[in-house]
């Protein structure tokens, strides 16, 4: 049953599940310890390389860091490493399935779990919207290569100026033309939402093929564009002058402040490392293999990201990269003789991004499903379709929210909201490690964070410090979003919690299985 740390409001908010209770609810199967350190490194590489490098790198360079975005990748990688080590300890300490929501519910308590659930909505739900916008950019670019042109007004965020070649497009009256709606981004979210309602199952071979295609495209980009840059370095080096553009005076626009601001943006490119930390129960030797898997994959991906950003900012001026498809823009700069390669890159990006949107939407529906079974959300969110065996109402709601955000909002705002939510979630995970060390010092731990408590404390400080670098309007959104989530907890979640009522959740109905692509994250 639940643990009750104290009476009163604080005790109620810290009501926790036991590990045994979570095990019963998740009905976890026994997992074999078959993954070596090398397996975990490759898993991490497949996880981390995804939408971030295909989509957000250009925005970070064009608007904030310039060519120095390469330094931003190093900063973001270090912060992810600190959080990743904390994830590794939790995954080896708590033998339960589930996300950071489950970790929070089992350690700090129900209120922290509710806040974590709200943050995961930003991490998964809005991340799916970001990826969908990037998907739209690559699809529009590829169709344009074949002479199929979607009306430009239907390919961008509502009310934003239409930009071509780095300049606003003017109408007959001389005023800038604006986008009406991002139709492709909305359409892919709606389509994938429908597929998730019906139930989607992908074979392991298809999943692995998607990862191989995605990674191969990035490595080919580095090799070919890098070779082109080396051959033409005499003229292209002008694109790196200056390497760190002088600060403009606005918060986070170039200079060292811009580098940190860009770090909060490219942070989006790393968040897939969570999949490595959740494999703790399957590692042969968690104490040795988990840190190698997490840090090893982060180091490899940081090097890859640095090479991509170096190639990208040398072959075109960084000011041209504020687009949803920066990799495509860089490849197009190779010239018409490389059009065949440009098409391959765009197809590879589309295939990989489609799978990422699907996985993120799937993950969000399952988080809502778990929270609804706990009574923290309306029961209807855990309603399973009698034929398809999927949480269909929940999935429809998620699809509407994700599609609407992708269709109406710009990629920079969506990406910033995602990064803020993820940074806050990672900060709480680091705090959870400290709390668990103090409250349950004798729990067996397959892996322990090195240099405790320095690593988790630095993780907390850096995560929340990077949040501060985000522009004010996004911080205000995050503040009001968090306040709204807290109010909703006291109005609904606290009153309907099954844990507080002493109700041990009965096994939920079987749902259609969805095999997530190996290592697919943003």
Short mmCIF file of C-alpha atoms in Angstrom, two decimals:
data_model
loop_
_atom_site.label_atom_id
_atom_site.label_comp_id
_atom_site.label_asym_id
_atom_site.label_seq_id
_atom_site.Cartn_x
_atom_site.Cartn_y
_atom_site.Cartn_z
CA UNK A 1 0.00 0.00 0.00
CA UNK A 2 0.95 3.66 -0.07
CA UNK A 3 3.50 5.12 2.28
CA UNK A 4 2.35 8.05 4.39
CA UNK A 5 5.34 10.16 5.46
CA UNK A 6 3.32 12.57 7.60
CA UNK A 7 -0.15 13.88 8.28
CA UNK A 8 -1.42 17.14 6.86
CA UNK A 9 -1.12 18.79 3.45
CA UNK A 10 2.62 18.18 3.04
CA UNK A 11 2.24 14.54 3.97
CA UNK A 12 -0.62 14.20 1.50
CA UNK A 13 1.45 15.74 -1.31
CA UNK A 14 4.33 13.37 -0.53
CA UNK A 15 2.19 10.25 -0.59
CA UNK A 16 4.27 7.61 -2.36
CA UNK A 17 3.81 4.30 -4.07
CA UNK A 18 5.85 1.32 -2.98
CA UNK A 19 8.15 -0.39 -5.42
CA UNK A 20 6.05 -3.55 -5.07
CA UNK A 21 2.87 -1.67 -5.96
CA UNK A 22 4.40 -0.17 -9.07
CA UNK A 23 5.65 -3.59 -10.11
CA UNK A 24 2.13 -5.00 -9.86
CA UNK A 25 0.64 -2.15 -11.85
CA UNK A 26 3.16 -2.20 -14.65
CA UNK A 27 3.15 -6.02 -14.72
CA UNK A 28 6.78 -5.95 -15.70
CA UNK A 29 8.23 -9.11 -17.17
CA UNK A 30 11.60 -10.48 -16.17
CA UNK A 31 14.29 -8.94 -18.31
CA UNK A 32 17.46 -10.76 -19.25
CA UNK A 33 20.79 -9.04 -18.69
CA UNK A 34 22.12 -9.29 -22.23
CA UNK A 35 23.32 -5.78 -23.09
CA UNK A 36 27.03 -5.04 -23.04
CA UNK A 37 28.62 -1.60 -22.79
CA UNK A 38 29.04 -1.58 -26.59
CA UNK A 39 25.35 -2.47 -27.05
CA UNK A 40 24.38 0.47 -24.85
CA UNK A 41 26.67 2.87 -26.71
CA UNK A 42 25.11 1.93 -30.06
CA UNK A 43 21.63 2.10 -28.54
CA UNK A 44 22.41 5.60 -27.32
CA UNK A 45 23.71 6.73 -30.70
CA UNK A 46 20.52 5.52 -32.36
CA UNK A 47 18.47 7.31 -29.70
CA UNK A 48 20.23 10.64 -29.71
CA UNK A 49 20.76 11.26 -33.42
CA UNK A 50 17.39 12.42 -34.63
CA UNK A 51 15.17 15.44 -34.95
CA UNK A 52 17.44 17.80 -33.06
CA UNK A 53 20.27 17.66 -35.57
CA UNK A 54 17.92 17.58 -38.56
CA UNK A 55 15.79 20.48 -37.34
CA UNK A 56 17.02 22.77 -34.55
CA UNK A 57 20.72 23.20 -35.28
CA UNK A 58 20.05 25.79 -37.97
CA UNK A 59 17.81 27.88 -35.71
CA UNK A 60 20.44 27.92 -32.97
CA UNK A 61 23.19 29.03 -35.35
CA UNK A 62 21.15 31.60 -37.29
CA UNK A 63 19.56 33.36 -34.35
CA UNK A 64 21.95 32.99 -31.42
CA UNK A 65 25.43 31.47 -31.74
CA UNK A 66 26.55 31.72 -35.34
CA UNK A 67 29.39 29.29 -36.18
CA UNK A 68 30.07 29.01 -32.42
CA UNK A 69 27.05 26.70 -32.18
CA UNK A 70 29.73 23.98 -32.07
CA UNK A 71 30.55 25.18 -28.53
CA UNK A 72 26.84 25.07 -27.64
CA UNK A 73 26.78 21.37 -28.48
CA UNK A 74 29.62 20.75 -26.03
CA UNK A 75 27.80 22.63 -23.24
CA UNK A 76 24.54 20.77 -23.84
CA UNK A 77 26.34 17.43 -24.00
CA UNK A 78 28.00 18.00 -20.61
CA UNK A 79 24.68 18.90 -18.97
CA UNK A 80 23.04 15.81 -20.46
CA UNK A 81 25.92 13.72 -19.13
CA UNK A 82 25.26 14.93 -15.58
CA UNK A 83 21.55 14.16 -15.84
CA UNK A 84 22.26 10.85 -17.58
CA UNK A 85 24.36 9.58 -14.69
CA UNK A 86 21.46 10.36 -12.33
CA UNK A 87 19.07 8.48 -14.62
CA UNK A 88 21.48 5.55 -14.56
CA UNK A 89 21.41 5.35 -10.75
CA UNK A 90 17.62 5.53 -10.62
CA UNK A 91 17.16 2.86 -13.27
CA UNK A 92 19.50 0.52 -11.40
CA UNK A 93 17.95 1.27 -7.99
CA UNK A 94 14.21 1.10 -8.70
CA UNK A 95 13.28 -2.17 -10.42
CA UNK A 96 10.17 -0.71 -12.03
CA UNK A 97 9.09 0.09 -15.53
CA UNK A 98 7.86 3.51 -16.54
CA UNK A 99 9.15 6.99 -17.09
CA UNK A 100 10.47 9.68 -14.76
CA UNK A 101 6.82 10.04 -13.67
CA UNK A 102 7.05 6.62 -12.05
CA UNK A 103 10.41 7.40 -10.43
CA UNK A 104 8.98 10.57 -8.90
CA UNK A 105 5.84 8.82 -7.61
CA UNK A 106 7.95 6.13 -5.96
CA UNK A 107 10.46 8.49 -4.33
CA UNK A 108 9.46 12.12 -3.75
CA UNK A 109 5.70 11.59 -3.88
CA UNK A 110 2.47 12.26 -5.71
CA UNK A 111 2.78 16.03 -6.13
CA UNK A 112 6.25 15.69 -7.68
CA UNK A 113 4.90 12.94 -9.94
CA UNK A 114 2.08 15.21 -11.08
CA UNK A 115 4.54 18.02 -11.89
CA UNK A 116 6.75 15.52 -13.70
CA UNK A 117 3.75 14.35 -15.73
CA UNK A 118 3.05 17.95 -16.73
CA UNK A 119 6.70 18.42 -17.75
CA UNK A 120 6.64 15.22 -19.78
CA UNK A 121 3.75 16.69 -21.76
CA UNK A 122 6.17 19.40 -22.88
CA UNK A 123 8.96 16.89 -23.47
CA UNK A 124 6.92 14.41 -25.50
CA UNK A 125 3.83 16.23 -26.78
CA UNK A 126 5.42 19.47 -27.93
CA UNK A 127 8.55 17.65 -29.08
CA UNK A 128 6.33 15.73 -31.48
CA UNK A 129 5.07 19.07 -32.81
CA UNK A 130 8.64 20.34 -33.28
CA UNK A 131 9.60 17.21 -35.21
CA UNK A 132 6.44 17.47 -37.32
CA UNK A 133 7.35 21.03 -38.33
CA UNK A 134 10.81 19.82 -39.32
CA UNK A 135 9.22 16.93 -41.23
CA UNK A 136 7.10 19.46 -43.09
CA UNK A 137 10.17 21.45 -44.11
CA UNK A 138 11.91 18.42 -45.61
CA UNK A 139 8.75 17.22 -47.38
CA UNK A 140 8.12 20.65 -48.92
CA UNK A 141 11.76 20.81 -50.05
CA UNK A 142 11.70 17.30 -51.56
CA UNK A 143 8.40 17.87 -53.37
CA UNK A 144 9.81 21.12 -54.74
CA UNK A 145 12.70 19.14 -56.25
CA UNK A 146 10.10 17.28 -58.35
CA UNK A 147 8.15 20.39 -59.30
CA UNK A 148 5.34 19.80 -56.80
CA UNK A 149 4.77 23.02 -54.91
CA UNK A 150 2.43 23.33 -51.95
CA UNK A 151 1.13 26.93 -51.65
CA UNK A 152 3.74 28.64 -49.52
CA UNK A 153 1.04 30.17 -47.30
CA UNK A 154 0.19 26.62 -46.12
CA UNK A 155 3.72 25.65 -45.09
CA UNK A 156 4.47 27.80 -42.05
CA UNK A 157 3.26 29.08 -38.66
CA UNK A 158 0.19 31.29 -38.58
CA UNK A 159 0.92 35.01 -38.78
CA UNK A 160 4.67 34.72 -39.30
CA UNK A 161 6.36 36.44 -42.22
CA UNK A 162 7.16 34.29 -45.24
CA UNK A 163 10.93 34.23 -45.64
CA UNK A 164 12.92 33.24 -48.71
CA UNK A 165 16.68 33.46 -48.99
CA UNK A 166 16.88 35.07 -45.56
CA UNK A 167 14.57 37.97 -46.49
CA UNK A 168 10.85 38.54 -45.98
CA UNK A 169 8.67 38.10 -49.07
CA UNK A 170 6.67 41.26 -49.85
CA UNK A 171 3.17 41.36 -51.31
CA UNK A 172 1.81 43.71 -53.96
CA UNK A 173 1.16 46.35 -51.31
CA UNK A 174 4.74 46.21 -50.10
CA UNK A 175 3.78 44.59 -46.79
CA UNK A 176 5.37 41.24 -45.78
CA UNK A 177 3.33 38.18 -46.68
CA UNK A 178 2.46 35.85 -43.81
CA UNK A 179 1.77 32.14 -43.41
CA UNK A 180 -1.78 30.93 -42.84
CA UNK A 181 -1.13 27.43 -41.54
CA UNK A 182 1.38 24.57 -41.68
CA UNK A 183 -0.74 22.01 -43.50
CA UNK A 184 1.88 19.22 -43.93
CA UNK A 185 2.84 19.33 -40.24
CA UNK A 186 -0.81 19.20 -39.17
CA UNK A 187 -1.57 16.39 -41.62
CA UNK A 188 1.27 14.09 -40.51
CA UNK A 189 0.25 14.42 -36.85
CA UNK A 190 -3.39 13.68 -37.68
CA UNK A 191 -2.43 10.68 -39.81
CA UNK A 192 -0.11 9.19 -37.21
CA UNK A 193 -2.70 9.82 -34.52
CA UNK A 194 -5.18 7.77 -36.53
CA UNK A 195 -2.61 4.98 -36.91
CA UNK A 196 -2.03 4.97 -33.15
CA UNK A 197 -5.75 4.65 -32.51
CA UNK A 198 -5.93 1.62 -34.80
CA UNK A 199 -2.73 0.18 -33.35
CA UNK A 200 0.67 0.04 -34.99
CA UNK A 201 3.22 -2.73 -34.65
CA UNK A 202 6.62 -2.49 -36.29
CA UNK A 203 9.07 -5.37 -36.57
CA UNK A 204 12.51 -5.08 -35.04
CA UNK A 205 14.07 -5.30 -38.51
CA UNK A 206 12.11 -2.28 -39.74
CA UNK A 207 12.95 -0.38 -36.56
CA UNK A 208 16.66 -1.06 -36.92
CA UNK A 209 16.53 -0.16 -40.61
CA UNK A 210 15.11 3.27 -39.73
CA UNK A 211 17.94 3.92 -37.30
CA UNK A 212 20.54 2.76 -39.84
CA UNK A 213 19.08 5.04 -42.54
CA UNK A 214 19.05 8.01 -40.20
CA UNK A 215 22.60 7.56 -38.97
CA UNK A 216 23.90 6.75 -42.47
CA UNK A 217 22.41 9.97 -43.85
CA UNK A 218 24.13 12.06 -41.17
CA UNK A 219 27.50 10.34 -41.69
CA UNK A 220 27.21 10.72 -45.48
CA UNK A 221 26.40 14.40 -44.99
CA UNK A 222 29.53 14.88 -42.87
CA UNK A 223 31.72 13.03 -45.39
CA UNK A 224 30.48 14.69 -48.58
CA UNK A 225 29.89 18.21 -47.29
CA UNK A 226 33.12 18.02 -45.30
CA UNK A 227 35.04 17.03 -48.43
CA UNK A 228 33.44 19.91 -50.37
CA UNK A 229 34.35 22.36 -47.60
CA UNK A 230 37.97 21.19 -47.53
CA UNK A 231 38.21 21.59 -51.31
CA UNK A 232 36.84 25.14 -51.15
CA UNK A 233 38.04 26.31 -47.75
CA UNK A 234 39.69 29.39 -49.24
CA UNK A 235 36.34 30.96 -50.14
CA UNK A 236 34.10 29.29 -47.56
CA UNK A 237 36.14 30.34 -44.52
CA UNK A 238 34.54 33.78 -44.87
CA UNK A 239 31.36 32.23 -43.44
CA UNK A 240 33.24 31.84 -40.14
CA UNK A 241 34.21 35.46 -39.85
CA UNK A 242 33.59 36.14 -37.06
CA UNK A 243 33.38 32.74 -35.37
CA UNK A 244 31.53 34.27 -32.41
CA UNK A 245 29.36 37.11 -33.74
CA UNK A 246 29.33 40.13 -31.40
CA UNK A 247 26.41 40.36 -29.00
CA UNK A 248 23.55 42.47 -30.32
CA UNK A 249 22.42 43.69 -26.93
CA UNK A 250 19.31 41.54 -26.81
CA UNK A 251 19.20 38.56 -24.46
CA UNK A 252 20.77 35.53 -26.06
CA UNK A 253 21.58 37.04 -29.45
CA UNK A 254 25.20 36.16 -30.23
CA UNK A 255 28.24 36.66 -28.07
CA UNK A 256 28.77 34.23 -25.19
CA UNK A 257 25.21 34.79 -24.05
CA UNK A 258 24.09 33.61 -27.45
CA UNK A 259 26.22 30.47 -27.14
CA UNK A 260 24.45 29.57 -23.89
CA UNK A 261 21.07 30.43 -25.42
CA UNK A 262 21.90 28.15 -28.35
CA UNK A 263 22.88 25.41 -25.88
CA UNK A 264 19.31 25.43 -24.54
CA UNK A 265 18.10 25.01 -28.14
CA UNK A 266 20.45 22.23 -29.27
CA UNK A 267 19.78 20.51 -25.94
CA UNK A 268 16.75 19.19 -27.82
CA UNK A 269 19.15 17.10 -29.92
CA UNK A 270 20.36 15.09 -26.91
CA UNK A 271 17.25 14.13 -24.99
CA UNK A 272 17.06 10.67 -26.52
CA UNK A 273 19.79 9.45 -24.15
CA UNK A 274 17.03 8.56 -21.65
CA UNK A 275 16.56 5.28 -23.51
CA UNK A 276 20.05 4.22 -22.42
CA UNK A 277 19.38 4.98 -18.76
CA UNK A 278 16.16 2.94 -18.80
CA UNK A 279 18.04 -0.15 -20.01
CA UNK A 280 19.64 -0.66 -16.60
CA UNK A 281 17.74 -3.89 -15.93
CA UNK A 282 19.08 -5.41 -19.14
CA UNK A 283 22.75 -4.43 -18.76
CA UNK A 284 25.14 -7.29 -18.00
CA UNK A 285 27.05 -5.21 -15.48
CA UNK A 286 25.10 -2.02 -14.68
CA UNK A 287 27.79 -0.56 -12.42
CA UNK A 288 30.28 -0.59 -15.29
CA UNK A 289 28.16 -0.68 -18.47
CA UNK A 290 25.61 2.07 -17.70
CA UNK A 291 28.08 4.97 -17.36
CA UNK A 292 30.01 3.70 -20.39
CA UNK A 293 26.80 3.50 -22.43
CA UNK A 294 25.56 6.94 -21.42
CA UNK A 295 28.81 8.88 -21.52
CA UNK A 296 30.14 6.95 -24.51
CA UNK A 297 27.06 7.60 -26.64
CA UNK A 298 26.98 11.26 -25.58
CA UNK A 299 30.65 11.74 -26.49
CA UNK A 300 30.24 10.05 -29.90
CA UNK A 301 27.11 12.05 -30.69
CA UNK A 302 28.69 15.30 -29.51
CA UNK A 303 31.56 14.73 -31.94
CA UNK A 304 29.09 13.95 -34.75
CA UNK A 305 27.05 17.06 -33.93
CA UNK A 306 30.17 19.22 -33.88
CA UNK A 307 31.20 17.91 -37.30
CA UNK A 308 27.69 18.55 -38.68
CA UNK A 309 27.59 22.10 -37.31
CA UNK A 310 31.09 22.86 -38.59
CA UNK A 311 30.20 21.60 -42.08
CA UNK A 312 26.84 23.36 -42.10
CA UNK A 313 28.10 26.78 -41.01
CA UNK A 314 31.05 26.69 -43.42
CA UNK A 315 29.16 25.69 -46.56
CA UNK A 316 26.46 28.37 -46.08
CA UNK A 317 26.33 31.56 -44.04
CA UNK A 318 24.75 30.88 -40.65
CA UNK A 319 22.12 33.57 -41.31
CA UNK A 320 20.58 31.32 -43.98
CA UNK A 321 19.90 28.44 -41.58
CA UNK A 322 16.80 29.70 -39.76
CA UNK A 323 14.62 27.14 -41.54
CA UNK A 324 12.92 23.86 -40.57
CA UNK A 325 15.26 21.87 -42.86
CA UNK A 326 18.82 23.22 -42.35
CA UNK A 327 20.51 20.00 -43.49
CA UNK A 328 18.64 20.23 -46.80
CA UNK A 329 19.69 23.88 -47.21
CA UNK A 330 23.32 22.93 -46.65
CA UNK A 331 23.17 20.05 -49.13
CA UNK A 332 21.50 22.24 -51.77
CA UNK A 333 24.51 24.57 -51.50
CA UNK A 334 26.69 21.82 -53.01
CA UNK A 335 25.27 22.71 -56.40
CA UNK A 336 22.98 21.05 -58.97
CA UNK A 337 25.46 18.25 -59.66
CA UNK A 338 24.76 16.96 -56.14
CA UNK A 339 20.95 17.08 -56.46
CA UNK A 340 20.81 13.28 -56.28
CA UNK A 341 22.46 13.35 -52.87
CA UNK A 342 20.20 16.16 -51.70
CA UNK A 343 17.19 13.96 -52.48
CA UNK A 344 18.69 11.04 -50.54
CA UNK A 345 19.28 13.26 -47.51
CA UNK A 346 15.74 14.59 -47.59
CA UNK A 347 14.19 11.13 -47.96
CA UNK A 348 16.34 9.82 -45.10
CA UNK A 349 15.34 12.74 -42.91
CA UNK A 350 11.65 12.26 -43.71
CA UNK A 351 11.76 8.53 -42.90
CA UNK A 352 13.56 9.10 -39.62
CA UNK A 353 11.41 12.07 -38.55
CA UNK A 354 8.16 10.24 -39.32
CA UNK A 355 9.14 7.49 -36.93
CA UNK A 356 10.16 10.00 -34.25
CA UNK A 357 6.79 11.78 -34.37
CA UNK A 358 5.05 8.42 -34.04
CA UNK A 359 7.13 7.36 -31.04
CA UNK A 360 6.74 10.68 -29.22
CA UNK A 361 2.97 10.69 -29.66
CA UNK A 362 2.84 7.09 -28.53
CA UNK A 363 4.89 7.89 -25.43
CA UNK A 364 2.65 10.82 -24.53
CA UNK A 365 -0.52 8.73 -24.77
CA UNK A 366 0.97 6.08 -22.47
CA UNK A 367 1.98 8.69 -19.88
CA UNK A 368 -1.60 10.01 -19.87
CA UNK A 369 -2.87 6.42 -19.66
CA UNK A 370 -0.75 5.75 -16.57
CA UNK A 371 -1.79 8.99 -14.88
CA UNK A 372 -5.45 8.27 -15.59
CA UNK A 373 -5.17 4.80 -14.06
CA UNK A 374 -3.69 6.48 -10.98
CA UNK A 375 -6.74 8.76 -10.82
CA UNK A 376 -4.71 11.91 -11.42
CA UNK A 377 -6.42 12.47 -14.79
CA UNK A 378 -10.03 11.71 -15.75
CA UNK A 379 -10.69 7.99 -16.10
CA UNK A 380 -11.66 8.45 -19.74
CA UNK A 381 -7.96 8.88 -20.60
CA UNK A 382 -7.42 5.23 -19.69
CA UNK A 383 -10.44 4.03 -21.69
CA UNK A 384 -9.33 1.29 -24.10
CA UNK A 385 -11.05 0.68 -27.43
CA UNK A 386 -12.82 -2.72 -27.37
CA UNK A 387 -11.56 -3.69 -30.82
CA UNK A 388 -8.21 -1.94 -31.29
CA UNK A 389 -7.10 -2.31 -27.64
CA UNK A 390 -5.59 1.18 -27.59
CA UNK A 391 -6.39 4.20 -25.35
CA UNK A 392 -8.29 5.76 -28.22
CA UNK A 393 -9.88 8.83 -26.61
CA UNK A 394 -6.56 9.70 -25.00
CA UNK A 395 -4.81 9.28 -28.37
CA UNK A 396 -7.33 11.46 -30.20
CA UNK A 397 -6.85 14.26 -27.66
CA UNK A 398 -3.07 14.01 -27.94
CA UNK A 399 -3.26 14.02 -31.75
CA UNK A 400 -5.45 17.15 -31.75
CA UNK A 401 -3.11 19.03 -29.38
CA UNK A 402 0.08 17.97 -31.19
CA UNK A 403 -1.35 18.64 -34.67
CA UNK A 404 -2.72 22.03 -33.63
CA UNK A 405 0.59 23.11 -32.12
CA UNK A 406 2.49 21.94 -35.22
CA UNK A 407 0.07 23.68 -37.56
CA UNK A 408 -0.17 27.07 -35.86
CA UNK A 409 3.06 27.70 -33.91
CA UNK A 410 6.61 28.33 -35.10
CA UNK A 411 9.36 25.80 -34.57
CA UNK A 412 11.48 28.08 -32.37
CA UNK A 413 8.72 28.67 -29.81
CA UNK A 414 7.74 25.00 -29.76
CA UNK A 415 11.36 23.90 -29.44
CA UNK A 416 12.05 26.31 -26.58
CA UNK A 417 8.99 25.08 -24.69
CA UNK A 418 10.14 21.51 -25.20
CA UNK A 419 13.67 22.23 -24.00
CA UNK A 420 12.44 24.11 -20.92
CA UNK A 421 10.13 21.26 -19.94
CA UNK A 422 12.86 18.69 -20.48
CA UNK A 423 15.49 20.68 -18.56
CA UNK A 424 13.11 21.04 -15.62
CA UNK A 425 12.35 17.29 -15.73
CA UNK A 426 16.06 16.45 -15.78
CA UNK A 427 16.65 18.80 -12.85
CA UNK A 428 13.97 16.99 -10.84
CA UNK A 429 15.56 13.63 -11.71
CA UNK A 430 18.88 14.89 -10.30
CA UNK A 431 17.02 16.05 -7.17
CA UNK A 432 15.36 12.64 -6.91
CA UNK A 433 18.77 10.95 -6.67
CA UNK A 434 19.74 13.22 -3.75
CA UNK A 435 16.40 12.62 -2.02
CA UNK A 436 16.60 8.84 -2.42
CA UNK A 437 20.18 8.74 -1.13
CA UNK A 438 19.01 10.48 2.05
CA UNK A 439 15.67 8.70 2.53
CA UNK A 440 16.77 5.18 1.52
CA UNK A 441 20.57 5.06 1.91
CA UNK A 442 20.66 1.26 2.14
CA UNK A 443 18.76 0.43 -1.04
CA UNK A 444 20.88 -1.77 -3.32
CA UNK A 445 22.14 0.28 -6.24
CA UNK A 446 23.51 -1.37 -9.37
CA UNK A 447 25.14 1.93 -10.26
CA UNK A 448 26.00 4.91 -8.07
CA UNK A 449 26.54 8.43 -9.37
CA UNK A 450 30.27 9.22 -9.10
CA UNK A 451 31.45 12.22 -7.08
CA UNK A 452 28.14 12.39 -5.21
CA UNK A 453 26.67 14.91 -4.38
CA UNK A 454 28.65 17.13 -6.76
CA UNK A 455 27.30 15.56 -9.98
CA UNK A 456 23.55 15.77 -9.14
CA UNK A 457 23.95 19.25 -7.63
CA UNK A 458 25.74 20.48 -10.76
CA UNK A 459 23.05 18.79 -12.85
CA UNK A 460 20.35 20.75 -11.01
CA UNK A 461 22.22 24.05 -11.24
CA UNK A 462 23.11 23.68 -14.92
CA UNK A 463 19.63 22.50 -15.95
CA UNK A 464 17.85 25.37 -14.27
CA UNK A 465 20.60 27.79 -15.26
CA UNK A 466 20.11 26.89 -18.91
CA UNK A 467 16.37 27.45 -18.49
CA UNK A 468 17.15 31.03 -17.47
CA UNK A 469 18.84 31.64 -20.83
CA UNK A 470 15.54 31.09 -22.66
CA UNK A 471 13.72 34.23 -23.80
CA UNK A 472 11.28 35.87 -21.42
CA UNK A 473 8.07 35.07 -23.28
CA UNK A 474 8.82 31.33 -23.13
CA UNK A 475 9.70 31.58 -19.44
CA UNK A 476 6.39 33.33 -18.79
CA UNK A 477 4.57 30.59 -20.67
CA UNK A 478 6.40 27.97 -18.60
CA UNK A 479 5.55 29.83 -15.37
CA UNK A 480 1.84 30.05 -16.16
CA UNK A 481 1.82 26.48 -17.46
CA UNK A 482 3.36 25.23 -14.20
CA UNK A 483 0.96 27.30 -12.08
CA UNK A 484 -1.97 25.94 -14.08
CA UNK A 485 -0.73 22.37 -13.62
CA UNK A 486 -0.36 22.86 -9.86
CA UNK A 487 -3.86 24.34 -9.56
CA UNK A 488 -5.25 21.41 -11.54
CA UNK A 489 -3.59 19.00 -9.12
CA UNK A 490 -5.29 20.55 -6.12
CA UNK A 491 -8.62 20.88 -7.93
CA UNK A 492 -8.72 17.42 -9.50
CA UNK A 493 -5.68 15.18 -9.00
CA UNK A 494 -5.49 15.33 -5.21
CA UNK A 495 -9.23 14.71 -4.87
CA UNK A 496 -9.35 11.72 -7.20
CA UNK A 497 -6.04 9.97 -6.50
CA UNK A 498 -6.59 6.24 -6.12
CA UNK A 499 -3.47 6.04 -3.98
CA UNK A 500 -4.93 8.47 -1.44
CA UNK A 501 -8.16 6.48 -1.37
CA UNK A 502 -6.26 3.30 -0.58
CA UNK A 503 -7.30 1.67 -3.83
CA UNK A 504 -4.70 -0.69 -5.25
CA UNK A 505 -5.09 -0.28 -9.01
CA UNK A 506 -6.50 -3.33 -10.71
CA UNK A 507 -4.74 -4.57 -13.85
CA UNK A 508 -5.80 -2.45 -16.79
CA UNK A 509 -7.19 -3.88 -20.01
CA UNK A 510 -4.71 -5.15 -22.55
CA UNK A 511 -3.67 -2.61 -25.15
CA UNK A 512 -2.39 -3.15 -28.64
CA UNK A 513 1.37 -3.44 -28.60
CA UNK A 514 3.50 -0.82 -30.27
CA UNK A 515 7.15 -1.70 -30.65
CA UNK A 516 9.00 1.60 -30.55
CA UNK A 517 11.86 1.93 -33.03
CA UNK A 518 15.09 1.03 -31.29
CA UNK A 519 16.61 4.23 -29.99
CA UNK A 520 14.04 6.54 -31.55
CA UNK A 521 13.85 9.81 -29.67
CA UNK A 522 14.13 13.48 -30.72
#
